[in-house]
CSV table of C-alpha atoms in Angstrom, one decimal:
chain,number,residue,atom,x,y,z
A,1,UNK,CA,0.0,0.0,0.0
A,2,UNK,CA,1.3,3.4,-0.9
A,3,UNK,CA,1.1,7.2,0.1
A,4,UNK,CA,3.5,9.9,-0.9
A,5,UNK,CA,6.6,10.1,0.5
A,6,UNK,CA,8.8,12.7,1.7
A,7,UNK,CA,11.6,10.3,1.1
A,8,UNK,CA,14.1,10.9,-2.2
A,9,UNK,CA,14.8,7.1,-3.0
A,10,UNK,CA,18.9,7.8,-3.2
A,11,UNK,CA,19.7,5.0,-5.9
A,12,UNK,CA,17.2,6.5,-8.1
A,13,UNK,CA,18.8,9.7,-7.5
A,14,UNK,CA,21.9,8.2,-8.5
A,15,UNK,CA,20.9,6.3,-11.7
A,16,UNK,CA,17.6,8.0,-12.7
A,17,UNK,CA,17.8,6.1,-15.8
A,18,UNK,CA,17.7,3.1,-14.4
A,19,UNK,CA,14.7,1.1,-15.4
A,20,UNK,CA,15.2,-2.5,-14.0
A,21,UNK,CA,14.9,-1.6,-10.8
A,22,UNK,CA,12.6,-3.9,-9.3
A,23,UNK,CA,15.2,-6.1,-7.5
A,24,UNK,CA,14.0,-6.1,-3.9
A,25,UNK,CA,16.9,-4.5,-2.5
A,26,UNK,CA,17.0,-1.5,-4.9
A,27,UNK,CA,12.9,-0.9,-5.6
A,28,UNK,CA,12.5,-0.2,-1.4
A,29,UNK,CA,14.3,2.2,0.4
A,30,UNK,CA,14.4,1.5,4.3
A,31,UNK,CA,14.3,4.8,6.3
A,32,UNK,CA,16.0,3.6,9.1
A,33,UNK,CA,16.0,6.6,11.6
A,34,UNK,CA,12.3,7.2,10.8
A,35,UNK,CA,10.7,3.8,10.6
A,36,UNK,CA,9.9,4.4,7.4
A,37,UNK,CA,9.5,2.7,3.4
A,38,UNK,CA,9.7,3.9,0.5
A,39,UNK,CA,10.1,2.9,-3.3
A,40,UNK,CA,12.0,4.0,-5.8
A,41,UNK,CA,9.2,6.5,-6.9
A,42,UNK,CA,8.8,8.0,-3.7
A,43,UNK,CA,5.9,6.1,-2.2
A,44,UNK,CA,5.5,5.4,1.0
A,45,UNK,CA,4.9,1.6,1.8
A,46,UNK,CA,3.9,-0.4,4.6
A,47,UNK,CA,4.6,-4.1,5.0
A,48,UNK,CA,1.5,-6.3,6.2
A,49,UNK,CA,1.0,-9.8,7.4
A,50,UNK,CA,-1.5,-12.2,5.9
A,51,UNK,CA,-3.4,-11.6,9.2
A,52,UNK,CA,-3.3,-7.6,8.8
A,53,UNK,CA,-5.5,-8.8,5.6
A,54,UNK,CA,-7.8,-11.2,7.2
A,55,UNK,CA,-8.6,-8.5,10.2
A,56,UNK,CA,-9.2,-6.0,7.4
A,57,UNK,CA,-11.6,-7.7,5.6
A,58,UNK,CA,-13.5,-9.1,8.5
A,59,UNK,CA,-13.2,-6.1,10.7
A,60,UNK,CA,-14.9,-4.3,7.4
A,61,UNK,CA,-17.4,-7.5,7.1
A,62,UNK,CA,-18.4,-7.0,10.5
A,63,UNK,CA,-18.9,-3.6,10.4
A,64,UNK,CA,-20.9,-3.0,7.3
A,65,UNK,CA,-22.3,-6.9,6.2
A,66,UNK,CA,-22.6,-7.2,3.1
A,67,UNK,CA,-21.6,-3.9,1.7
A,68,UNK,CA,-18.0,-4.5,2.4
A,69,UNK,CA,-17.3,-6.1,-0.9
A,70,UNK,CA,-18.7,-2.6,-2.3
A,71,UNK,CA,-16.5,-0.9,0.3
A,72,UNK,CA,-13.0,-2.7,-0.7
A,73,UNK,CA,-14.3,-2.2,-4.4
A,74,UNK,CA,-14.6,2.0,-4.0
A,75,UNK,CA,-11.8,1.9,-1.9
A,76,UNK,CA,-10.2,0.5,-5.0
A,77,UNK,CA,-11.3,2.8,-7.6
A,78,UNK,CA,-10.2,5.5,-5.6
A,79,UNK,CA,-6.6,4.2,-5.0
A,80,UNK,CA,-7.0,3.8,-9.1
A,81,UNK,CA,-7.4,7.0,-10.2
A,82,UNK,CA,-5.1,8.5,-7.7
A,83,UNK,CA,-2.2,6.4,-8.9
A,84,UNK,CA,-3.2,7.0,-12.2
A,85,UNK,CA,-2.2,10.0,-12.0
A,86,UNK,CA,1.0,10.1,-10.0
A,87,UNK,CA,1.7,6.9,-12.6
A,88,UNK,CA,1.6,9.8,-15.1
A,89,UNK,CA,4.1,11.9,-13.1
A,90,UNK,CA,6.7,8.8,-12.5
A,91,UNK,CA,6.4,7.2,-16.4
A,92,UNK,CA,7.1,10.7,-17.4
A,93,UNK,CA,10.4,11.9,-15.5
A,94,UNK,CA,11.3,8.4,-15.8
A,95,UNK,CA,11.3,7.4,-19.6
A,96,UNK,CA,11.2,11.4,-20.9
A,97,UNK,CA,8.1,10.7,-22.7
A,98,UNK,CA,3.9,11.0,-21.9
A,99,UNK,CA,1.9,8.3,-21.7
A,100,UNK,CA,-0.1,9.2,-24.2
A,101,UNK,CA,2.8,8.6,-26.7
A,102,UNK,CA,4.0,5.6,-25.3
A,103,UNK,CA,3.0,1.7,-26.6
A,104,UNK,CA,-0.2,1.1,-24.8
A,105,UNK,CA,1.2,-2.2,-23.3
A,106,UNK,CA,4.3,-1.1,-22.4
A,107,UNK,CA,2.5,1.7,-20.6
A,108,UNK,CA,0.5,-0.9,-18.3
A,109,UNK,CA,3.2,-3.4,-18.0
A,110,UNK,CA,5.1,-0.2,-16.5
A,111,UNK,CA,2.6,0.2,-14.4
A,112,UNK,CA,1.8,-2.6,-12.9
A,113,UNK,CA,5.5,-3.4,-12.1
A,114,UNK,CA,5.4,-1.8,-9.1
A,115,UNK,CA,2.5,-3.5,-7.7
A,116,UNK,CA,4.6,-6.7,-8.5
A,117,UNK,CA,7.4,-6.1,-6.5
A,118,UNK,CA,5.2,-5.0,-3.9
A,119,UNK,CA,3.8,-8.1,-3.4
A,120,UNK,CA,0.6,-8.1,-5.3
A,121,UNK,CA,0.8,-10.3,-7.9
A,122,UNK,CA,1.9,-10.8,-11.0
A,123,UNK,CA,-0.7,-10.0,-14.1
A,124,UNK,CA,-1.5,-10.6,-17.9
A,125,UNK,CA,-3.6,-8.5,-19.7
A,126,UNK,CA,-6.1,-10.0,-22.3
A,127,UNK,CA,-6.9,-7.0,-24.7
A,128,UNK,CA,-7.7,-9.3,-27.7
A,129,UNK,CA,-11.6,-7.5,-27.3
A,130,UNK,CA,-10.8,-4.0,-27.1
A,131,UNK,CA,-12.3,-2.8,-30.2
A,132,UNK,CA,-15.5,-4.5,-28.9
A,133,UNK,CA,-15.3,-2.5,-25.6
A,134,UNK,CA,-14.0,-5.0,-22.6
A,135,UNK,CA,-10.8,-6.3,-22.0
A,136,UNK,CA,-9.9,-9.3,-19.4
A,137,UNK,CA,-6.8,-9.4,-17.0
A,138,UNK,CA,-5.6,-12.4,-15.4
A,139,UNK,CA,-3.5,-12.2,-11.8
A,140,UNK,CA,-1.6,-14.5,-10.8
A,141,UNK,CA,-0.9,-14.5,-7.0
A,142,UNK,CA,-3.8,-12.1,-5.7
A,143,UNK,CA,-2.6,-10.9,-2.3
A,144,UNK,CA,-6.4,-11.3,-0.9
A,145,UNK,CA,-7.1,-14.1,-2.2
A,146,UNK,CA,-4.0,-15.9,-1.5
A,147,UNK,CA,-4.3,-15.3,2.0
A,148,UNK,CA,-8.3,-16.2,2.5
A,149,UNK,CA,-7.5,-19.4,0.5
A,150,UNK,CA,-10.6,-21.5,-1.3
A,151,UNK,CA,-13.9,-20.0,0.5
A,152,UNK,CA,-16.0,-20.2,-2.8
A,153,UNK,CA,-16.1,-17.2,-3.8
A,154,UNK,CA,-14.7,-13.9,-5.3
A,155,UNK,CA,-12.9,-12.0,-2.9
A,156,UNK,CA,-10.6,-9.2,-4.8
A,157,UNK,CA,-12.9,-6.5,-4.9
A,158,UNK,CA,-10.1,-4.1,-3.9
A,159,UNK,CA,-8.2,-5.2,-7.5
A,160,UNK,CA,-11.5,-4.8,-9.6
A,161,UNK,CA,-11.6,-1.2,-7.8
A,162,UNK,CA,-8.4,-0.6,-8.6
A,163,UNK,CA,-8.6,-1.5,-12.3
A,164,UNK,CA,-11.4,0.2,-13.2
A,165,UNK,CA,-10.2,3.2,-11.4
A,166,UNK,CA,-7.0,3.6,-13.2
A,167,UNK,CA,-8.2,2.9,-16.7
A,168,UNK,CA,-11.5,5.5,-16.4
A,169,UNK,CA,-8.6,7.7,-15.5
A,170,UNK,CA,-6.8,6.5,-17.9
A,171,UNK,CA,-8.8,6.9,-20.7
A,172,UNK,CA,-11.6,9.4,-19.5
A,173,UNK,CA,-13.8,7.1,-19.8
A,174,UNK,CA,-16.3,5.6,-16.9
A,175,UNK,CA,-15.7,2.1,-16.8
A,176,UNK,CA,-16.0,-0.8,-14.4
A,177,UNK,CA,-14.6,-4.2,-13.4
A,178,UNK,CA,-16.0,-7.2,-12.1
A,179,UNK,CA,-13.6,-10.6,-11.0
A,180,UNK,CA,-15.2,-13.7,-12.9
A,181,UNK,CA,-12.8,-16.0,-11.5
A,182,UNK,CA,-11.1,-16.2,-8.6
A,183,UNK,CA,-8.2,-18.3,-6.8
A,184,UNK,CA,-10.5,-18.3,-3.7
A,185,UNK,CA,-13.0,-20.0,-6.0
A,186,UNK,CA,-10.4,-22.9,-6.4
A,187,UNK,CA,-9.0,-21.8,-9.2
A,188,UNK,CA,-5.1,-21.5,-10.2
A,189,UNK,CA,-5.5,-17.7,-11.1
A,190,UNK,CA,-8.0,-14.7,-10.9
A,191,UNK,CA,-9.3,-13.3,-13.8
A,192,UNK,CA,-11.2,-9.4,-14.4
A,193,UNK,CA,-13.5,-8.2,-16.8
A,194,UNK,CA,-13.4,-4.3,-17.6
A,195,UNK,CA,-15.6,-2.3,-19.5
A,196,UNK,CA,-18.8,-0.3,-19.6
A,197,UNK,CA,-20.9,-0.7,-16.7
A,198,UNK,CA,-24.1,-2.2,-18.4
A,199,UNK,CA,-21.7,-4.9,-19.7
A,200,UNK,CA,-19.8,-5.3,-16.1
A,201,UNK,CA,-24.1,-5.5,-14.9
A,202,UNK,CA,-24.4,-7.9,-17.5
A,203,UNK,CA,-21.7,-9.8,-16.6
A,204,UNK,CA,-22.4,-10.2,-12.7
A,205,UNK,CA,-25.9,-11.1,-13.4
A,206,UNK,CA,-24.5,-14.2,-15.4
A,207,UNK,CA,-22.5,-14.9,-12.9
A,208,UNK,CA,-25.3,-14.7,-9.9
A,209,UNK,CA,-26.9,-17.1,-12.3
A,210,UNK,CA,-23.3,-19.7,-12.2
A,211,UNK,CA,-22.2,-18.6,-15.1
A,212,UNK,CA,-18.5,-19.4,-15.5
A,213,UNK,CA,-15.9,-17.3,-16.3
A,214,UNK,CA,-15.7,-19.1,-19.7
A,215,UNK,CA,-19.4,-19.0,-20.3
A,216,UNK,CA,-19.4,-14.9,-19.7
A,217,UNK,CA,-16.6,-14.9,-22.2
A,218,UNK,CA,-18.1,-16.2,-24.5
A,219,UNK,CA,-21.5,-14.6,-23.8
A,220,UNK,CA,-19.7,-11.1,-24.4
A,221,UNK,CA,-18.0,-12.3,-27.9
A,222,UNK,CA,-21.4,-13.2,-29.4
A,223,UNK,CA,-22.6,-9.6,-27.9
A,224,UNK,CA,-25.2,-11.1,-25.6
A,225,UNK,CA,-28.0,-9.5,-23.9
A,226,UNK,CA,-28.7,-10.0,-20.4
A,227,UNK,CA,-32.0,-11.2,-19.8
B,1,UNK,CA,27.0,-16.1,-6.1
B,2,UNK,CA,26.5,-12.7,-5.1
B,3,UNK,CA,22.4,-13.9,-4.2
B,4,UNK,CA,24.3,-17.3,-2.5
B,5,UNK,CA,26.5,-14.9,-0.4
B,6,UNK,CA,23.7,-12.6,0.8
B,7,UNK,CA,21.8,-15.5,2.6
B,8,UNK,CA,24.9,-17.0,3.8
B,9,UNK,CA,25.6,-14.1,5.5
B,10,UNK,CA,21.9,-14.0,6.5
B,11,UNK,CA,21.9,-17.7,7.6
B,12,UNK,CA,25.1,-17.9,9.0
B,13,UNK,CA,24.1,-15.5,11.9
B,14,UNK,CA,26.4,-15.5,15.2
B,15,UNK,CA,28.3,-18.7,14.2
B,16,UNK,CA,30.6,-20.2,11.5
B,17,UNK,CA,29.5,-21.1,8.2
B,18,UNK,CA,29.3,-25.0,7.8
B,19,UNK,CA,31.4,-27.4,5.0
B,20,UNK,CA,28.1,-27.1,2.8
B,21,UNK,CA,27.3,-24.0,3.0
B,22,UNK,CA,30.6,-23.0,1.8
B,23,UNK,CA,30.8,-24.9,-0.9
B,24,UNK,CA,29.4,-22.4,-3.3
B,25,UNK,CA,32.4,-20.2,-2.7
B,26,UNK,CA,34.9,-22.5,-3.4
B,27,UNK,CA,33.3,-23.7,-6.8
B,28,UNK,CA,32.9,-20.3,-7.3
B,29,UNK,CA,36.6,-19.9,-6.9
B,30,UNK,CA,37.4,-22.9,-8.8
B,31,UNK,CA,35.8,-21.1,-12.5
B,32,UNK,CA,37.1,-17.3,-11.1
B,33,UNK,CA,39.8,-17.4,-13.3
B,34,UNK,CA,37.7,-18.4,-16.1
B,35,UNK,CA,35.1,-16.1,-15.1
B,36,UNK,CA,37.4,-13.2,-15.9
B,37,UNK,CA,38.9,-14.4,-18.8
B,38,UNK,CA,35.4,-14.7,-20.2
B,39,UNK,CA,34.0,-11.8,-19.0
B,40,UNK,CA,37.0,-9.5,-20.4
B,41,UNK,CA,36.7,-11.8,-23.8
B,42,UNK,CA,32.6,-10.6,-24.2
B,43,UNK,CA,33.5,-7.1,-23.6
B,44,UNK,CA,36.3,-7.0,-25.7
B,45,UNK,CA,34.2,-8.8,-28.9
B,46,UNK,CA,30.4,-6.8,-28.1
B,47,UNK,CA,30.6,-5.3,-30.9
B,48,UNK,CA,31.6,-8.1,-33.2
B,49,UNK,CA,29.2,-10.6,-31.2
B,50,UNK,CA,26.1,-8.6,-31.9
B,51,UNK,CA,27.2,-8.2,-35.5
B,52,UNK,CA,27.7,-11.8,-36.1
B,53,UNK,CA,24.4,-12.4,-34.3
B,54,UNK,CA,22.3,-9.8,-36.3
B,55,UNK,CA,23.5,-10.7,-39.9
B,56,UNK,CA,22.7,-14.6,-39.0
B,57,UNK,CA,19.4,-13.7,-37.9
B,58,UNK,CA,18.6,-11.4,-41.3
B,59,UNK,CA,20.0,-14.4,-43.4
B,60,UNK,CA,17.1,-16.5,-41.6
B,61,UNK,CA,14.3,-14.7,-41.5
B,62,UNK,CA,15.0,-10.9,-43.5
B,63,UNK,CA,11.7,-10.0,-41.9
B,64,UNK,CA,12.7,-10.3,-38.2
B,65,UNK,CA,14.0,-7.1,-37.8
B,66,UNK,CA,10.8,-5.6,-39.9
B,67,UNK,CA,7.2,-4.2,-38.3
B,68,UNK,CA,5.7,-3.2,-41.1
B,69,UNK,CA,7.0,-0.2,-42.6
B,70,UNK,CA,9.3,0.0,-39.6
B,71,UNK,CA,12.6,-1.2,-39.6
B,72,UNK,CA,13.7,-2.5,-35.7
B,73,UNK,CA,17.0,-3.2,-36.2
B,74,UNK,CA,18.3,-0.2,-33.8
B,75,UNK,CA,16.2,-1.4,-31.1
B,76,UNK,CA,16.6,-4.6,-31.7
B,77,UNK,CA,20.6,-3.7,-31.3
B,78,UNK,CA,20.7,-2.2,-28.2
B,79,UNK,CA,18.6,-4.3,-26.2
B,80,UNK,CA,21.0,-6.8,-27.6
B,81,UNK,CA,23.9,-5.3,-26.0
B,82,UNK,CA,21.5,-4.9,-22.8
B,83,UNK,CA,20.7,-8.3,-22.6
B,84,UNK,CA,24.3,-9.9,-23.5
B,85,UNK,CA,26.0,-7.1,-20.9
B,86,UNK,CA,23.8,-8.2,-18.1
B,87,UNK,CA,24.3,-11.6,-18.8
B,88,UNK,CA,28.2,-11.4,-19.2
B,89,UNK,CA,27.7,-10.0,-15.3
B,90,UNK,CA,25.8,-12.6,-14.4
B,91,UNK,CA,28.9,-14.6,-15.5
B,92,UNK,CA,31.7,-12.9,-14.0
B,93,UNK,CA,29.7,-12.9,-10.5
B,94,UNK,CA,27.8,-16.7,-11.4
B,95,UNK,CA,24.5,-15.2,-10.2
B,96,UNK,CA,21.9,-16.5,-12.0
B,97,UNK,CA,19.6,-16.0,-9.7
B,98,UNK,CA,19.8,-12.2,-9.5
B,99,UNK,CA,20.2,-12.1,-13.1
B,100,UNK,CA,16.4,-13.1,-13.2
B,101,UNK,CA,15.3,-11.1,-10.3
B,102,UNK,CA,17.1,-7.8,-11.6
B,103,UNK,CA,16.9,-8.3,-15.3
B,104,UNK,CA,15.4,-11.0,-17.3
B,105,UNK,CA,11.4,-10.8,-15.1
B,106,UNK,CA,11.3,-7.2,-15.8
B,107,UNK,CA,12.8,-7.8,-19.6
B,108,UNK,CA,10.5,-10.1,-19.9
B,109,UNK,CA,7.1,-7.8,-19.8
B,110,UNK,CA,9.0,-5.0,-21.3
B,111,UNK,CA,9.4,-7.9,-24.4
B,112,UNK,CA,6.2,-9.7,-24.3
B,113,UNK,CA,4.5,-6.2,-24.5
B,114,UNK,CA,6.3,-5.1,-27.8
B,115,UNK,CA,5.6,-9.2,-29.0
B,116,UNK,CA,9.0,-9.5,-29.5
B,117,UNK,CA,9.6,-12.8,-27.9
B,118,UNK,CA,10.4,-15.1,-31.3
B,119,UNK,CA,13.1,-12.4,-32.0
B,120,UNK,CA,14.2,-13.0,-28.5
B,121,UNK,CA,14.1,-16.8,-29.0
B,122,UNK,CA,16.2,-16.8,-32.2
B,123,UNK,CA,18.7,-13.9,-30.5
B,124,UNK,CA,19.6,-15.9,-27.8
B,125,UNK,CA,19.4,-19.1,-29.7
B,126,UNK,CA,21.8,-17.9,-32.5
B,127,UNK,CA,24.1,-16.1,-29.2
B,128,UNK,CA,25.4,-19.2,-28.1
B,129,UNK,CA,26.9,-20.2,-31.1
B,130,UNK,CA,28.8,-17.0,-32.2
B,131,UNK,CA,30.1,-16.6,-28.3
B,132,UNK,CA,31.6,-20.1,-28.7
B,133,UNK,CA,33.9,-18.6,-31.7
B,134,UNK,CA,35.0,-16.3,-29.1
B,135,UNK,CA,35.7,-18.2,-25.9
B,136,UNK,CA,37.4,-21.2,-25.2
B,137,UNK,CA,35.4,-24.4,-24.6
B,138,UNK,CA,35.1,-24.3,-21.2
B,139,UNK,CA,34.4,-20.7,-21.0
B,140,UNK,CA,31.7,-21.2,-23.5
B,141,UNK,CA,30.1,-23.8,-20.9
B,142,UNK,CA,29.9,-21.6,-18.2
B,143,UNK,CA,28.4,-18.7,-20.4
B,144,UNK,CA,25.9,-21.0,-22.7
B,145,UNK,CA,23.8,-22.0,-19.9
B,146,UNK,CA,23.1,-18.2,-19.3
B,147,UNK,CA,22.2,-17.1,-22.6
B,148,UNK,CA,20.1,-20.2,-22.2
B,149,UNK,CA,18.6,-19.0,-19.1
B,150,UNK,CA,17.9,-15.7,-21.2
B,151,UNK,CA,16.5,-17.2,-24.0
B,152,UNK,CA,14.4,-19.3,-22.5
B,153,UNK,CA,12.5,-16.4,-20.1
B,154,UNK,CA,12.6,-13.9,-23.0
B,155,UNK,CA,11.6,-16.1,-25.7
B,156,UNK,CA,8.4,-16.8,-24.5
């Protein structure tokens, strides 16, 4: 998890060039005399145990029932579109070039980077169906769900927030994200949908209905309706 | 090494390192010599190497280097060198290991995203042959395994 820091990462100041520098030792900076982390583009981090997630999300459950999957999910799309914009910053003094001019997955393998040697996972993004308005994006090694294990159901609403925070930043557009498939589910991997909302609607009502994530795939190639 | 060294000294914490857990070092010390020779070899021949490399792989396939309209063969060039410096380091310090963590993983996305991987497969694939022209055979068999290593992470 990251906030701004006031901390200068010093190896970055010394090779701000370097790119390939998500090697443990050199991505965090240990602030010694402050108790502090921070990576190499000046967030601050925290380090949390398995069972600093578990009291999260069942602190939250207990609090607010239900909602709490809503809850992680805002939470998300608020940490999404405030990173998308300080990703904007960071890409920029980084690699001398906007976004906007960059190779679109070089961009978001660039971002997500840092969320990988932070510990959240490793991803793959499906983008095969962009022209028809959704994309998919597998993770492999979902933090949350890797810690709550098989309980049968989705459980990385915090990720789907986060996704479809950064990309309605990203391309000024509202969308929204659902997970279809998740490791908690007993499956090897997770998998999102992103797009419009009335197809991420669509989507969760097929899935209420035990759709899996296969069926809603192909569902949304042969552009069906929801009934 | 280098990653072997780090959690020895981790291990190894308020008492003395055992047979075993040495032993690293002294195979380590056993190939030094060759280590250097074939680290100072690569750097001496980049040039050449990546030459060699680049005219085999237009001879195989004239449209590897091609996008289009676009011609790649700049790029293509220096992440060449990229890739064949890191891996000479991995070499002179036999860290394989932190060759992956530090390099290759990140490589990797940075390459899968630009769908470069079959150029990747053939680059490192043709690499181990012109490297053998310039080390000797038991430097090349400390080297190939690397370049392996590379090819086999960036070429998919």
């Amino acid at each position: 998890m990251d906030t701004p820091s006031v901390y200068t990462h010093q190896l970055r100041k010394q090779y701000p060039k370097k790119h390939n520098h998500y090697k443990f030792s050199e991505f965090f900076q240990f602030n010694r005399s402050e108790g502090t982390i921070s990576d190499w583009n000046g967030s601050r981090n925290i380090l949390t145990s398995e069972d600093f997630i578990i009291g999260l999300l069942e602190g939250l459950e207990e609090e607010v029932g239900a909602a709490s999957a809503a809850v992680m999910y805002s939470i998300g799309v608020e940490w999404g579109k405030q990173d998308s914009l300080f990703f904007d910053q960071w890409f920029e003094r980084e690699y001398n070039t906007s976004p906007q001019q960059a190779n679109l997955m070089f961009l978001l393998e660039t971002w997500w980077w840092p969320f990988t040697a932070q510990g959240w996972g490793r991803w793959e993004i499906d983008m095969a169906d962009r022209q028809q308005g959704f994309m998919f994006i597998n993770l492999f090694d979902s933090a949350v769900a890797r810690t709550l294990g098989d309980v049968g159901k989705p459980v990385c609403y915090l990720y789907a927030g986060l996704y479809a925070g950064f990309f309605t930043e990203m391309v000024r557009k509202q969308l929204s994200c659902i997970e279809i498939q998740c490791y908690s589910m007993g499956e090897t991997y997770c998998k999102f949908l992103l797009g419009a909302k009335d197809r991420i609607d669509a989507a969760a009502f097929w899935l209420n209905e035990g759709a899996t994530a296969s069926d809603i795939e192909k569902r949304l190639r042969t552009d069906e309706a929801p009934l | 090494m280098l990653s072997q060294l780090q959690t020895l000294v981790r291990e190894v914490d308020g008492r003395y390192a055992t047979d075993a857990e040495l032993l690293f070092l002294q195979t380590y010390l056993q190939t030094a010599r060759l280590r250097f020779s074939a680290y100072q070899k690569i750097q001496k021949a980049e040039k050449k190497i990546v030459q060699q490399v680049k005219q085999k792989l237009v001879v195989s396939d004239p449209q590897l280097f091609r996008r289009g309209k676009v011609d790649l063969s700049a790029k293509w060039q220096r992440d060449t060198i990229r890739g064949l410096r890191f891996c000479a380091h991995a070499l002179l310090v036999a860290d394989e290991d932190g060759l992956e963590e530090n390099f290759l993983l990140w490589f990797q996305a940075v390459m899968r995203s630009f769908k470069a991987q079959s150029s990747c497969n053939m680059t490192y694939k043709v690499m181990q042959d012109v490297v053998r022209q310039y080390l000797s055979p038991q430097e090349a068999e400390l080297f190939c395994p690397i370049l392996s290593q590379a090819r086999l992470l960036l070429g998919q």
